[in-house]
Every structure is written in C-alpha cells, then in structure tokens.
PDB file of C-alpha atoms in Angstrom:
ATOM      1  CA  UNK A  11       0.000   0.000   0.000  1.00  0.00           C
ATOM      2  CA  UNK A  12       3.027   2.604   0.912  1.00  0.00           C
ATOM      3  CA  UNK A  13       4.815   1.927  -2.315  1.00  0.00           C
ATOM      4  CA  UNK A  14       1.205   2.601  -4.445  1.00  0.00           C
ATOM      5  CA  UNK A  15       0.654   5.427  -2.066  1.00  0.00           C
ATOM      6  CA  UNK A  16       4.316   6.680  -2.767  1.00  0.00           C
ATOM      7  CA  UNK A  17       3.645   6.197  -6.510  1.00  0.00           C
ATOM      8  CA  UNK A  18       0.871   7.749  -7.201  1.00  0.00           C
ATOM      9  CA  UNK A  19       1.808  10.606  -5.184  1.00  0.00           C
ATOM     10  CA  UNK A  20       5.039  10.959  -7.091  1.00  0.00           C
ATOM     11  CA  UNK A  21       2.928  10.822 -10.424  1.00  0.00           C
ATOM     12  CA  UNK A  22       0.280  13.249  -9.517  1.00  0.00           C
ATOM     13  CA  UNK A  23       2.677  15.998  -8.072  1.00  0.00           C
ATOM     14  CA  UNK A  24       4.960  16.063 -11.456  1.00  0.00           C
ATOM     15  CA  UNK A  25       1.499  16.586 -13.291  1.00  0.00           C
ATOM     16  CA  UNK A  26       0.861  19.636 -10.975  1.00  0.00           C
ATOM     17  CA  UNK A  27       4.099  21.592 -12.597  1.00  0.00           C
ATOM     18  CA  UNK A  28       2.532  21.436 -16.294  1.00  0.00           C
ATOM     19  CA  UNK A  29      -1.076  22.795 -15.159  1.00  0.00           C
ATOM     20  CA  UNK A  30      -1.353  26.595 -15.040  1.00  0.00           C
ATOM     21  CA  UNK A  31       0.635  26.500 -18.250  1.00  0.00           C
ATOM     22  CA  UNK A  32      -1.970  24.647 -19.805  1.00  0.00           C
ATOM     23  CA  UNK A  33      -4.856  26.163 -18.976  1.00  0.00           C
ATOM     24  CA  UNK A  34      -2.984  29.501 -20.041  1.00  0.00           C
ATOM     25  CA  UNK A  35      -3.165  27.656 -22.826  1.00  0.00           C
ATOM     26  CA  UNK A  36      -6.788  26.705 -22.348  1.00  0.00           C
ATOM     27  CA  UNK A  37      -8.032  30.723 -21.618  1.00  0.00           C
ATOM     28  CA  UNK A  38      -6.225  31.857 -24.625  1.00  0.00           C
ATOM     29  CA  UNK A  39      -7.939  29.953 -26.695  1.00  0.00           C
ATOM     30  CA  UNK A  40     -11.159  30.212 -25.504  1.00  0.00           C
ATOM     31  CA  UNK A  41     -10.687  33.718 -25.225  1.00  0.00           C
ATOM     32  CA  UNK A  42      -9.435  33.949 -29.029  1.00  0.00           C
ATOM     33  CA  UNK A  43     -13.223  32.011 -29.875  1.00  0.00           C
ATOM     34  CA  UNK A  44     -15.010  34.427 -27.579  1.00  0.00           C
ATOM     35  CA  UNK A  45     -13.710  37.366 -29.384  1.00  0.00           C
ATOM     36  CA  UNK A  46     -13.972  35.761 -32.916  1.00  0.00           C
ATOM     37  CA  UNK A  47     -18.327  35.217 -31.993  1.00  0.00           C
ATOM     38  CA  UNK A  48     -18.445  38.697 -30.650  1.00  0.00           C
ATOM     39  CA  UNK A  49     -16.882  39.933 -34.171  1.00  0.00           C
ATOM     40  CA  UNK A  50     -19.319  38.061 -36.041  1.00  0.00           C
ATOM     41  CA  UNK A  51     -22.195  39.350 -33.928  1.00  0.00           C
ATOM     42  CA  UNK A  52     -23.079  36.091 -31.905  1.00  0.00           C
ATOM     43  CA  UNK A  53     -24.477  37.031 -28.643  1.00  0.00           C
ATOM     44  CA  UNK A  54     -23.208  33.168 -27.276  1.00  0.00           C
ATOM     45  CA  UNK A  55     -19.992  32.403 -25.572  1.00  0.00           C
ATOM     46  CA  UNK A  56     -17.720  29.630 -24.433  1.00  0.00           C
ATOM     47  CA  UNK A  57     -18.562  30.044 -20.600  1.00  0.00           C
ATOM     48  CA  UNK A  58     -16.858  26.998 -19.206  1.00  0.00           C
ATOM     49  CA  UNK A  59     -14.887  23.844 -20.836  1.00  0.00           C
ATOM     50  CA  UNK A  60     -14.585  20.538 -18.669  1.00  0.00           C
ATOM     51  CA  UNK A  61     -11.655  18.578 -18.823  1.00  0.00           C
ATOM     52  CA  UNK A  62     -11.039  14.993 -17.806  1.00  0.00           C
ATOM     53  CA  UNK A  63      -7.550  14.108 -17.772  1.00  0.00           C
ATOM     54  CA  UNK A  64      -5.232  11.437 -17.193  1.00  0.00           C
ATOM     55  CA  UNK A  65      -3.019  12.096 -14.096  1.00  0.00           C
ATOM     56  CA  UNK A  66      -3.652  14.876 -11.375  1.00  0.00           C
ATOM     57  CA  UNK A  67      -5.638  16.901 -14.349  1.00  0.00           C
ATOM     58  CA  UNK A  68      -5.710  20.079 -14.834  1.00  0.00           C
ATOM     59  CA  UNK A  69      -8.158  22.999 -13.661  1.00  0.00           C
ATOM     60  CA  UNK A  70     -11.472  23.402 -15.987  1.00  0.00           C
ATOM     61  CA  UNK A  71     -12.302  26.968 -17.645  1.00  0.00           C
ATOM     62  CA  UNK A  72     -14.695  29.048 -15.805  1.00  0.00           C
ATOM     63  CA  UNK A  73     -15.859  32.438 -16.632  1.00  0.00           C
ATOM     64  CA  UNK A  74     -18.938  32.511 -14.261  1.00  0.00           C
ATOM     65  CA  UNK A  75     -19.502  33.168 -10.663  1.00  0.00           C
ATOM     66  CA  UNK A  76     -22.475  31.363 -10.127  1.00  0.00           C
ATOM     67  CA  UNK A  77     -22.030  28.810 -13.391  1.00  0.00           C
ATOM     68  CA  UNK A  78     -24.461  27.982 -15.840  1.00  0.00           C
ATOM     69  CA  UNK A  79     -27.231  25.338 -16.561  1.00  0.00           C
ATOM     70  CA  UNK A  80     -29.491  24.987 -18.630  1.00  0.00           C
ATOM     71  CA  UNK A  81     -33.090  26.742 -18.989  1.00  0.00           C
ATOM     72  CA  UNK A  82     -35.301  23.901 -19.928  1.00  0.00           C
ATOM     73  CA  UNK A  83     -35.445  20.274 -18.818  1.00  0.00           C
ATOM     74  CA  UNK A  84     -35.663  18.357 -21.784  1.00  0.00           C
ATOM     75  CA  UNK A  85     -32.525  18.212 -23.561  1.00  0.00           C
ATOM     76  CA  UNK A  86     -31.804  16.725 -27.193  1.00  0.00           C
ATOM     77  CA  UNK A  87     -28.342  15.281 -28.199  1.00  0.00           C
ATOM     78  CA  UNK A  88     -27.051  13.807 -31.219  1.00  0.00           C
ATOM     79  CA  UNK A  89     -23.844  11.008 -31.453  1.00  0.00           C
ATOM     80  CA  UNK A  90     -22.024  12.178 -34.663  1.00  0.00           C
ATOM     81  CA  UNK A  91     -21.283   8.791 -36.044  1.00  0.00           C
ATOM     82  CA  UNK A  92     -18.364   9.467 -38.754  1.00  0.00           C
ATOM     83  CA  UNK A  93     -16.103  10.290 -36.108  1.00  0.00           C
ATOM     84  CA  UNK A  94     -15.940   7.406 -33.392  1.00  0.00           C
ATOM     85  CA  UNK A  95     -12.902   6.175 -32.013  1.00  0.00           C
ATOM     86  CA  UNK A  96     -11.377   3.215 -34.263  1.00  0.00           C
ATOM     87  CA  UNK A  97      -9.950   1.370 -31.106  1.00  0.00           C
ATOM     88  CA  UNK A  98     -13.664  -0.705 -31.160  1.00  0.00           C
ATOM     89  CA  UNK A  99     -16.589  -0.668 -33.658  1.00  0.00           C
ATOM     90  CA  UNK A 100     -18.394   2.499 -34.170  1.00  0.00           C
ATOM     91  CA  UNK A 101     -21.993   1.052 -33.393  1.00  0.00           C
ATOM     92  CA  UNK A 102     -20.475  -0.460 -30.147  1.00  0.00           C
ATOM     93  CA  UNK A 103     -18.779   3.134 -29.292  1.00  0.00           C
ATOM     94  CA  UNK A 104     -22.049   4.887 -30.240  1.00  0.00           C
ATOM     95  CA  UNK A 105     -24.212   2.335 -27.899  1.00  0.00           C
ATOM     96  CA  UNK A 106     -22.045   2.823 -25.197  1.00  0.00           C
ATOM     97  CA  UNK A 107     -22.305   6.770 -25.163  1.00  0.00           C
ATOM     98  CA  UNK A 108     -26.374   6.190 -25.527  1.00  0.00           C
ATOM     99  CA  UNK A 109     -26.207   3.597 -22.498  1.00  0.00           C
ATOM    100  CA  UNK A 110     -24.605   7.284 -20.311  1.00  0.00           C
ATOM    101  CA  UNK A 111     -26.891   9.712 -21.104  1.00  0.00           C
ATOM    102  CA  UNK A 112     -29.427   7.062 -20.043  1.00  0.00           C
ATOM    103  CA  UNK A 113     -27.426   6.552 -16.433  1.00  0.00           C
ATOM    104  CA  UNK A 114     -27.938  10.046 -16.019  1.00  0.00           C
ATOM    105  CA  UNK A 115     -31.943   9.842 -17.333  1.00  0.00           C
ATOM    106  CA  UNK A 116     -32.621   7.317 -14.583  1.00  0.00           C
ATOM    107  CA  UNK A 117     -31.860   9.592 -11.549  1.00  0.00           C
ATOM    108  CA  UNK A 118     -35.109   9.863 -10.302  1.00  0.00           C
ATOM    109  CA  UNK A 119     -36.480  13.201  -9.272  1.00  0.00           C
ATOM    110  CA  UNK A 120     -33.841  15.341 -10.882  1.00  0.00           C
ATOM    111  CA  UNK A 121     -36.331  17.159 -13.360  1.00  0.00           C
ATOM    112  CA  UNK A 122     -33.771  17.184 -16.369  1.00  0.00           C
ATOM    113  CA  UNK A 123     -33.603  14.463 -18.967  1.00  0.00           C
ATOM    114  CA  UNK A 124     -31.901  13.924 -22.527  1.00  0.00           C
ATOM    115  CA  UNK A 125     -33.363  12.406 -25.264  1.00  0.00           C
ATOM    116  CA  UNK A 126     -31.577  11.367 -28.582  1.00  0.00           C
ATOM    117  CA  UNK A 127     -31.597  12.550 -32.092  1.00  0.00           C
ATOM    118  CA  UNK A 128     -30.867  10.458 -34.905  1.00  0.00           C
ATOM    119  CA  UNK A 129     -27.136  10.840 -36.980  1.00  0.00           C
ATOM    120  CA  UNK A 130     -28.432  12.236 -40.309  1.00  0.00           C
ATOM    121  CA  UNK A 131     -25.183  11.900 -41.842  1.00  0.00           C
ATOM    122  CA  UNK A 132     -23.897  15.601 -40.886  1.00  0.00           C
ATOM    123  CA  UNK A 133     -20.932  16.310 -40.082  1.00  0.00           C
ATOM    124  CA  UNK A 134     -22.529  17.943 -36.478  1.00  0.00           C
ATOM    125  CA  UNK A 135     -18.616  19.025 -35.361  1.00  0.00           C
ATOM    126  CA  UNK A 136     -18.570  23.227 -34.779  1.00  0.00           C
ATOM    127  CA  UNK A 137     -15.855  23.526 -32.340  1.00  0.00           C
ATOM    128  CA  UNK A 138     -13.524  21.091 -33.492  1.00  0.00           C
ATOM    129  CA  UNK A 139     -10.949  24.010 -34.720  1.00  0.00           C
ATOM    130  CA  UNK A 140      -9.980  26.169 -37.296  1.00  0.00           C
ATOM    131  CA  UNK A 141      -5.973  25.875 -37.259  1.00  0.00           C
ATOM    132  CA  UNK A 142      -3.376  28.160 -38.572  1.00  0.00           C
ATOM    133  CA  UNK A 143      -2.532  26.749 -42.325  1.00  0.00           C
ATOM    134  CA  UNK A 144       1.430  27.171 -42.056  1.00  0.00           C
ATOM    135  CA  UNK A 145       1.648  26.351 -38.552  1.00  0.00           C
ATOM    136  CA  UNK A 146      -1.160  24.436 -37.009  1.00  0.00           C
ATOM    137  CA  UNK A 147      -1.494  26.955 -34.174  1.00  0.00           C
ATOM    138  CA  UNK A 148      -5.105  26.542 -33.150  1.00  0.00           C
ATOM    139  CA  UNK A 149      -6.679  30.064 -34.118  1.00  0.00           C
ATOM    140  CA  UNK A 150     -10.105  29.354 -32.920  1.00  0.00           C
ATOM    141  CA  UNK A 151     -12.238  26.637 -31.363  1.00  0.00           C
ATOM    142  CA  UNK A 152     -14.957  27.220 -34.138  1.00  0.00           C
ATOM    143  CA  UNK A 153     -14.685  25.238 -37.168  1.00  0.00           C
ATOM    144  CA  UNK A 154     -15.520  28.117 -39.300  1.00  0.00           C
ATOM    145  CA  UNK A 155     -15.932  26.057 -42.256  1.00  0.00           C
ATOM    146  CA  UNK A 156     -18.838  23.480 -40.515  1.00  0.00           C
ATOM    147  CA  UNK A 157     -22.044  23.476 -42.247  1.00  0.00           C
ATOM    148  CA  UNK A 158     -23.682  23.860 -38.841  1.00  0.00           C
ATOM    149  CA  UNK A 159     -21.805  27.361 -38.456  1.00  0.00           C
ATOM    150  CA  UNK A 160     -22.761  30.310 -39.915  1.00  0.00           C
ATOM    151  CA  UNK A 161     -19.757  32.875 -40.201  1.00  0.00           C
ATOM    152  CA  UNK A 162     -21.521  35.658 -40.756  1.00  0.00           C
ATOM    153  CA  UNK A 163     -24.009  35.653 -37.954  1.00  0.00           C
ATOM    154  CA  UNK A 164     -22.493  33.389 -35.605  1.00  0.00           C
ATOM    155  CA  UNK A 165     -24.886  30.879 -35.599  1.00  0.00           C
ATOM    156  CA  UNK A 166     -24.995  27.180 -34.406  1.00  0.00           C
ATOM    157  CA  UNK A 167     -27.627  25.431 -36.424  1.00  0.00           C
ATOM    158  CA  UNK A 168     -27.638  22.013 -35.008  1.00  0.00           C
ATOM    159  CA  UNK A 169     -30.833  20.987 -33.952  1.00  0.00           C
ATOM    160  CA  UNK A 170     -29.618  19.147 -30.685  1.00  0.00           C
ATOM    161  CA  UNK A 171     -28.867  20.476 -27.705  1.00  0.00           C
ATOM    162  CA  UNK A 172     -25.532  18.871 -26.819  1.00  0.00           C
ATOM    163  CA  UNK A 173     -23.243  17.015 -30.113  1.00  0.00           C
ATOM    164  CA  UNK A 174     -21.514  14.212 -29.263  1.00  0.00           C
ATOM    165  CA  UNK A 175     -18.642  15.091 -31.667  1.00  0.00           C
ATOM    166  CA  UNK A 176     -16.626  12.221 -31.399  1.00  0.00           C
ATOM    167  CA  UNK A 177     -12.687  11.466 -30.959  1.00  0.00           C
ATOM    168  CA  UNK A 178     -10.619  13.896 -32.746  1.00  0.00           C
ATOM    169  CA  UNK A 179      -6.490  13.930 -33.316  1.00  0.00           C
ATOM    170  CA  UNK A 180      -4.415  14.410 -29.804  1.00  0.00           C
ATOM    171  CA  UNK A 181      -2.834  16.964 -31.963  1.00  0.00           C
ATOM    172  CA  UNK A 182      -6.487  19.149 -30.938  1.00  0.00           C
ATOM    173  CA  UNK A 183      -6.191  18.774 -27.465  1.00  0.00           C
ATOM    174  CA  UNK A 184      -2.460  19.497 -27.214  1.00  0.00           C
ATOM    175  CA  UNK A 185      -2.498  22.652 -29.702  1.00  0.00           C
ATOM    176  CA  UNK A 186      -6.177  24.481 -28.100  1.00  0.00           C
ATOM    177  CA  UNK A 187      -5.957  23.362 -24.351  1.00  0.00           C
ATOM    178  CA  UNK A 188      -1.881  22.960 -24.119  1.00  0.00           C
ATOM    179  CA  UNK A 189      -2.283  19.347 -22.927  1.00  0.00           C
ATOM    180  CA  UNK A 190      -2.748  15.560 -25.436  1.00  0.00           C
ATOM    181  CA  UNK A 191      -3.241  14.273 -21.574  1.00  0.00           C
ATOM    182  CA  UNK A 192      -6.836  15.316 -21.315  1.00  0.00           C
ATOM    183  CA  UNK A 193      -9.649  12.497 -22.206  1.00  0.00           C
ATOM    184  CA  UNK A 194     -12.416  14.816 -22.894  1.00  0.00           C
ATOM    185  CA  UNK A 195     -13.618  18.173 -22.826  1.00  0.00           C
ATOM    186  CA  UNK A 196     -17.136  19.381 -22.598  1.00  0.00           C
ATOM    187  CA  UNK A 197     -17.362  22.768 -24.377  1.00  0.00           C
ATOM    188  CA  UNK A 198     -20.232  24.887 -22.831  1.00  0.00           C
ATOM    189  CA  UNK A 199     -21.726  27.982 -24.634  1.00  0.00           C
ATOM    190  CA  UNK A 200     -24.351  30.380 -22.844  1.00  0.00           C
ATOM    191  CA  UNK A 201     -25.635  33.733 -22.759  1.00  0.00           C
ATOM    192  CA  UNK A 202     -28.472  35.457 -20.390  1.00  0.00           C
ATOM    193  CA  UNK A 203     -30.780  34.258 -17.871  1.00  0.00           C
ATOM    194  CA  UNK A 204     -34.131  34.217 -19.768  1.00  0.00           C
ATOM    195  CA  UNK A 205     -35.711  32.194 -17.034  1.00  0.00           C
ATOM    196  CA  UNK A 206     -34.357  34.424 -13.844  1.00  0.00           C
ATOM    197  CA  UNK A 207     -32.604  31.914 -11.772  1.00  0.00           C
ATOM    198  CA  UNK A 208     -29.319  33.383 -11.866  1.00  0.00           C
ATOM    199  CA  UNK A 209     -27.284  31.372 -13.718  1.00  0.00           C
ATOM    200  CA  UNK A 210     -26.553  32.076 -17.443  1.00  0.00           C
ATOM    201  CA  UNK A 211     -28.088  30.143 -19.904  1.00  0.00           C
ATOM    202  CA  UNK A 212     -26.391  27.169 -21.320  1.00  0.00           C
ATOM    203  CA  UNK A 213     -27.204  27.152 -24.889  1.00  0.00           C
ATOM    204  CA  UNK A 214     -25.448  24.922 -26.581  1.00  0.00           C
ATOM    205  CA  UNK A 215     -22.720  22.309 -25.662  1.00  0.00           C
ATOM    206  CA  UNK A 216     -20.392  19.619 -27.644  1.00  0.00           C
ATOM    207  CA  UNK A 217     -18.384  17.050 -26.396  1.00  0.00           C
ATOM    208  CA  UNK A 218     -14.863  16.203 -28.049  1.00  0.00           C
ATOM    209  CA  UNK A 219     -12.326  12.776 -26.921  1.00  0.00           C
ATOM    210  CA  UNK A 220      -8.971  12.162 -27.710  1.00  0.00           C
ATOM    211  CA  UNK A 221      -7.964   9.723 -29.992  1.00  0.00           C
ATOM    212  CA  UNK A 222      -4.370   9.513 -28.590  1.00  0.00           C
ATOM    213  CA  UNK A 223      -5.424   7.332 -26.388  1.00  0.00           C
ATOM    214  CA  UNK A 224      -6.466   3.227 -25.999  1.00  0.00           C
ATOM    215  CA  UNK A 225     -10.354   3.177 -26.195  1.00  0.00           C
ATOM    216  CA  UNK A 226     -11.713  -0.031 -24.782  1.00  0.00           C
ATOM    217  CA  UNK A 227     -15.433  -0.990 -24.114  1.00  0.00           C
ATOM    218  CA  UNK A 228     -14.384  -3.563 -21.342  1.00  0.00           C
ATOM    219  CA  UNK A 229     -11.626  -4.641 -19.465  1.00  0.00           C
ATOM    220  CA  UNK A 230      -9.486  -1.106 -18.401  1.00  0.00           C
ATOM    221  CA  UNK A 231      -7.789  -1.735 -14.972  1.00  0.00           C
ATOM    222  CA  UNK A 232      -6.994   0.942 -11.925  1.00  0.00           C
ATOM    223  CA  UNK A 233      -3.426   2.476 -13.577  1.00  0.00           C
ATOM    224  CA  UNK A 234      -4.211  -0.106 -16.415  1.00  0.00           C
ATOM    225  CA  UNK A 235      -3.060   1.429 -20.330  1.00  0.00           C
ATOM    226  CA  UNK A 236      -6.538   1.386 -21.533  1.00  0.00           C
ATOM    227  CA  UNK A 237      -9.381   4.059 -21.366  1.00  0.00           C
ATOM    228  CA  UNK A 238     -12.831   3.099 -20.502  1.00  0.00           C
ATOM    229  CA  UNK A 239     -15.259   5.104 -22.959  1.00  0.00           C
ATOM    230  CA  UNK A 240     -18.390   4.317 -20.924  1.00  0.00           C
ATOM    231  CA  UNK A 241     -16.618   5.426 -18.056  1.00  0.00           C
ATOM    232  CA  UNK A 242     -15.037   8.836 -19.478  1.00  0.00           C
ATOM    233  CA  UNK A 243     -17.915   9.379 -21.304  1.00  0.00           C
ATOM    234  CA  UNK A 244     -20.395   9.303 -18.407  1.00  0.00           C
ATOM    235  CA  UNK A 245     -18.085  11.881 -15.992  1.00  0.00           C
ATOM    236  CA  UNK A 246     -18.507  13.663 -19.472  1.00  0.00           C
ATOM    237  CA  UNK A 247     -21.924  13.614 -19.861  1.00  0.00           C
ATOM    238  CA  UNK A 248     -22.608  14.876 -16.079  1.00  0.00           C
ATOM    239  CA  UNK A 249     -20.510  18.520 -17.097  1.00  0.00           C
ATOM    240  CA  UNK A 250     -22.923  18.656 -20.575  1.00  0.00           C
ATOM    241  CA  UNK A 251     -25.776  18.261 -18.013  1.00  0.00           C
ATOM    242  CA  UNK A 252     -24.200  21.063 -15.652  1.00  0.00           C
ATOM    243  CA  UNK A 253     -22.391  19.441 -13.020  1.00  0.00           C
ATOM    244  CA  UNK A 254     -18.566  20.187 -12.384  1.00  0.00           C
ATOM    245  CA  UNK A 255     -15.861  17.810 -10.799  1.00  0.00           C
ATOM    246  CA  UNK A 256     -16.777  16.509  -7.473  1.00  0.00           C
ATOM    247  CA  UNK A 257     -14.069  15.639  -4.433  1.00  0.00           C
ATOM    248  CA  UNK A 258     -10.787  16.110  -3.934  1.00  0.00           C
ATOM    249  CA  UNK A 259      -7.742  15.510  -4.538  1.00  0.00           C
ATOM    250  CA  UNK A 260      -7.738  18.951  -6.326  1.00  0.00           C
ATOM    251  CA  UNK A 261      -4.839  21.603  -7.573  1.00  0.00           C
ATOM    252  CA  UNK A 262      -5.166  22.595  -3.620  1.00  0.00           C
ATOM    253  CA  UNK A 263      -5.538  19.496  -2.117  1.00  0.00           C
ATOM    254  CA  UNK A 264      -2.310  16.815  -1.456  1.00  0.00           C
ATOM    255  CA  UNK A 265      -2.611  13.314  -2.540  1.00  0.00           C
ATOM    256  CA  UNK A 266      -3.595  11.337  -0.391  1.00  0.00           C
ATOM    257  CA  UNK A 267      -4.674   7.584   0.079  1.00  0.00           C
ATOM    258  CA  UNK A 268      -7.691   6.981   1.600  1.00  0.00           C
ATOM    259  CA  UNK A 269      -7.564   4.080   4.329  1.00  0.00           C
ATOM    260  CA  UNK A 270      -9.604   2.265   2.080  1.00  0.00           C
ATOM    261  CA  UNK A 271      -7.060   2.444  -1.047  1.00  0.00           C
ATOM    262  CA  UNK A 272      -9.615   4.945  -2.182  1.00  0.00           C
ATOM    263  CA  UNK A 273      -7.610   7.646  -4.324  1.00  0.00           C
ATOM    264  CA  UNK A 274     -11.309  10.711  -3.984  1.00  0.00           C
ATOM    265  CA  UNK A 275     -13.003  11.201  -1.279  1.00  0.00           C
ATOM    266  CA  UNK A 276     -15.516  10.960  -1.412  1.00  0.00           C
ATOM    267  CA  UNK A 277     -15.951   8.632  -4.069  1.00  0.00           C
ATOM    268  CA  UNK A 278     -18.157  10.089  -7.572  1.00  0.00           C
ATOM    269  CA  UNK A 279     -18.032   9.819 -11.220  1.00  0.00           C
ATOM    270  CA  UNK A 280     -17.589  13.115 -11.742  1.00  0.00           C
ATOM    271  CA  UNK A 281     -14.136  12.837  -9.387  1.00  0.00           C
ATOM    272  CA  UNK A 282     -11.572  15.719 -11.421  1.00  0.00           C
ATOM    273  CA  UNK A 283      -9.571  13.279 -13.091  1.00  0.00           C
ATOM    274  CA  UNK A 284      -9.186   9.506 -14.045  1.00  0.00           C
ATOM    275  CA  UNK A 285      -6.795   6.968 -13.180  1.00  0.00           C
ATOM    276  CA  UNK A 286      -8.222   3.917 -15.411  1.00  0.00           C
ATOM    277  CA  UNK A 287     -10.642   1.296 -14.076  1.00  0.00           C
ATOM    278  CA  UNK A 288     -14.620   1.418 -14.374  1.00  0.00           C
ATOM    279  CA  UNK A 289     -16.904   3.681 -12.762  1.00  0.00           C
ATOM    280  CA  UNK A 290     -20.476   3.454 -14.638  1.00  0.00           C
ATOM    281  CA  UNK A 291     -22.759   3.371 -11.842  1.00  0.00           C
ATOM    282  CA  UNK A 292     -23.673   7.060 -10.343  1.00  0.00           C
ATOM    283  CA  UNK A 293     -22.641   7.699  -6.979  1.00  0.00           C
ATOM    284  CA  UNK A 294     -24.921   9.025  -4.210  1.00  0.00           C
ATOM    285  CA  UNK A 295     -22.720  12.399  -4.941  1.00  0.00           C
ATOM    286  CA  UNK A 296     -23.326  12.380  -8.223  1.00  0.00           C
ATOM    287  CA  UNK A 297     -26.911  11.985  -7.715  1.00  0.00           C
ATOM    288  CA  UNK A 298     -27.439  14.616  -5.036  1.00  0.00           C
ATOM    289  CA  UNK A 299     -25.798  17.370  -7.012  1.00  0.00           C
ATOM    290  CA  UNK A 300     -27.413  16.391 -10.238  1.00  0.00           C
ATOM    291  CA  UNK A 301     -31.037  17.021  -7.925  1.00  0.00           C
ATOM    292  CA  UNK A 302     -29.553  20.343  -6.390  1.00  0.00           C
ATOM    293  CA  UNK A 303     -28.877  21.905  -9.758  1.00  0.00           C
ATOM    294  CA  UNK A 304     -32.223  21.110 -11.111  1.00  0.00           C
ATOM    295  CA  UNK A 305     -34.412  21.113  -7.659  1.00  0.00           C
ATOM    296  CA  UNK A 306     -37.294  23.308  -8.565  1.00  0.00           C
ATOM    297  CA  UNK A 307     -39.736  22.036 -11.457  1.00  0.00           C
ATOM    298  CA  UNK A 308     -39.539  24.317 -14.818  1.00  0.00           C
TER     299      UNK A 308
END
C-alpha cells in the first residue's frame, strides 16, 4: 500500500508543474473564440470547458460566478457517427455513449432528462478548430468552415442540444488546451438568464475525446493502459448536463490515500480526473448534485 501510495503521489505531483501553463493555454484559446463570436455578432460564448484528464488533471475553464445550466429540462443530443474512435466498432462506441446519457436519465427526481436525435449523416462538429494553415497553431475553437456554423451571424444550427462530436487527433487537445493528456472536454456555450434563476443560460454544448489514447469498451484496470469510454464518457456527460468535478484531490488538495485504497473522497463519477478502471454506476454524490442543480420544477 506505501509503495502505491508513494507512486501515485510521485505521479500526480509532477502533473501539478505542467497545469497553469496549460490552462494559459486553455483561456487563450477560448478567449481567441469568444472574441472571434463577438466579431461576427453572436451574442453566445464559451462560458466553461470541462476537462477529464489522465493524471492529477488540470483545472477546468470558468468564466462565471455562479455557473451555468441549462433553462429547460428536456434536452436533445445527437452522437455524430463518422467520427468514433477506431480502437472498437463504431456502433459499439455509439451504444455505449447512448447507455450514459441514459445513467444520467434514470436519476429519479432530478427534473432534467436527454433524449436522442438520430445521426443524419452531418458532419454535427462546430468547435472542433480552425488551425493556422502554415503552422497548425489553433486560431479558434470554431470550425468556421462546418455546415452547422454560420460565419456571418455566428450561428450554431444544429438541432440538438448537446453534439456528441466524437474522438478527434491528440494533436487538438495538445495545440487548443496545451495538454494531449486530457480524455475529454465538454465545451459549454451560454448567454443570459431568460428564465431568472441566476445562472446564465447554457445554450449549446459539444463534447470532443482524444484519440491519442487506448479506447476499450471492457476490461481497463486501476493504472491499467486502456481508457474506458463508458466510463469517461459518463463523468462527461454529467458537465454537458451542468455538473462540475466533485471531491478532492484537487490543484489545492495533497494526494492522499484513503484508508480504504480509495484515491477521492468521497468517491463520484464526476471525481476531477481519471486513473483507469470502471466507474459506470452514479454515486450518491453524483446523484445529489445532479437534484440540487435542477431542484425546482420548470
């Protein structure tokens, strides 16, 4: 147990060094997409990206005191099918993001639910990047040449809620958010508060995974080499909903083991970062904050 203990710790601190430089990365970016929608007269912007990483993590993008959520309780989402990971088959990929959202739909009482679109065949990607032609610097987090984005009004046009966009390059990750360690991002836009509940709309959110890494639908072990997707893709799925990570350890919190060989206490799927293994099931953290968010009926 000491020499795990020791091992992890080791691992986690070196990961802390790299952080704030990434998300410098990470605000620059974003910052570069805010201004690019203001300029084109969109009145949405990218108010907070998620990030599940591999390691200690690194801090999500926030530009919101009291966060955002969304206005209405009945949520669409599409799985853009051309771009699954090609570690496992695509219908077995797109299942197993399905089978999440439906984890999430079977919280009883929470007074928010998702329901699915069908893949027409579109490309649904907008913020997959528009990147510098010479050198690949990543310019913008809008794909300005997506037929679901309208460059001269700033538009999304997808008719879900949330996009599933898929895996795209590690090359993404590592030129927009500074790091090819992160799993997943959840990329929330929002503007106003037309229902008066103090938090600013979300409006729109898509969901991007890294294809630098091993994609498995089974079998990934505790410090194992292999992602789970089900298990990424449902901490992912709980930030497109509204929740953020849960339980330390944290950029301000030491690693520590927990008597029980526990890494987070307390225990949750949305935990700040991953260190292989399974965790589909919902934890009664998860749960609880997924009811707090949404308490009062529309």
């Amino acid at each position: 147990m000491r020499k795990l203990a020791f091992a992890l710790s080791l691992f986690l601190s070196l990961s802390l060094f790299a952080q704030e430089d990434q998300l410098d990365v990470a605000r620059q970016t974003i910052d570069n997409t805010n201004a690019y929608l203001e300029s084109v007269g969109s009145d949405m912007r990218i108010v907070k990206a998620s990030f599940f990483v591999r390691g200690h993590g690194m801090p999500d993008f926030r530009s919101l005191r009291l966060g955002v959520k969304w206005p209405y309780r009945t949520l669409t989402y599409v799985v853009d099918g051309d771009d699954m990971t090609t570690d496992v088959p695509a219908a077995a990929a797109a299942a197993t993001i399905v089978n999440a959202y439906d984890t999430w739909n079977d919280v009883q009482n929470a007074n928010v639910t998702t329901v699915q679109i069908p893949d027409d065949g579109t490309n649904f990607d907008v913020l997959d990047g528009t990147f510098h032609p010479v050198t690949g610097q990543c310019l913008t987090l809008v794909d300005i040449t997506s037929a679901n984005f309208n460059p001269a009004t700033g538009v999304i046009s997808t008719e879900a809620d949330i996009v599933v966009g898929g895996w795209e390059p590690a090359s993404y990750f590592s030129r927009c958010f500074g790091s090819n360690s992160i799993l997943g991002v959840t990329l929330v836009l929002g503007s106003g508060d037309s229902n008066g509940d103090n938090y600013t709309d979300t409006l729109y959110a898509e969901q991007l995974y890294n294809e630098g890494f091993t994609w498995v639908l089974n079998g990934a072990q505790f410090l194992g080499p292999t992602e789970d997707i089900e298990t990424v893709v449902l901490h992912e799925n709980g930030h497109a909903l509204g929740l953020d990570h849960t339980g330390g350890p944290n950029a301000n919190q030491p690693f520590k083991l927990q008597p029980n060989g526990r890494v987070f206490d307390p225990e949750a799927v949305m935990n700040p970062f991953y260190l292989g293994g399974e965790k589909r099931s919902l934890f009664p953290i998860d749960v609880a904050a997924l009811r707090a968010l949404y308490t009062n009926p529309q």
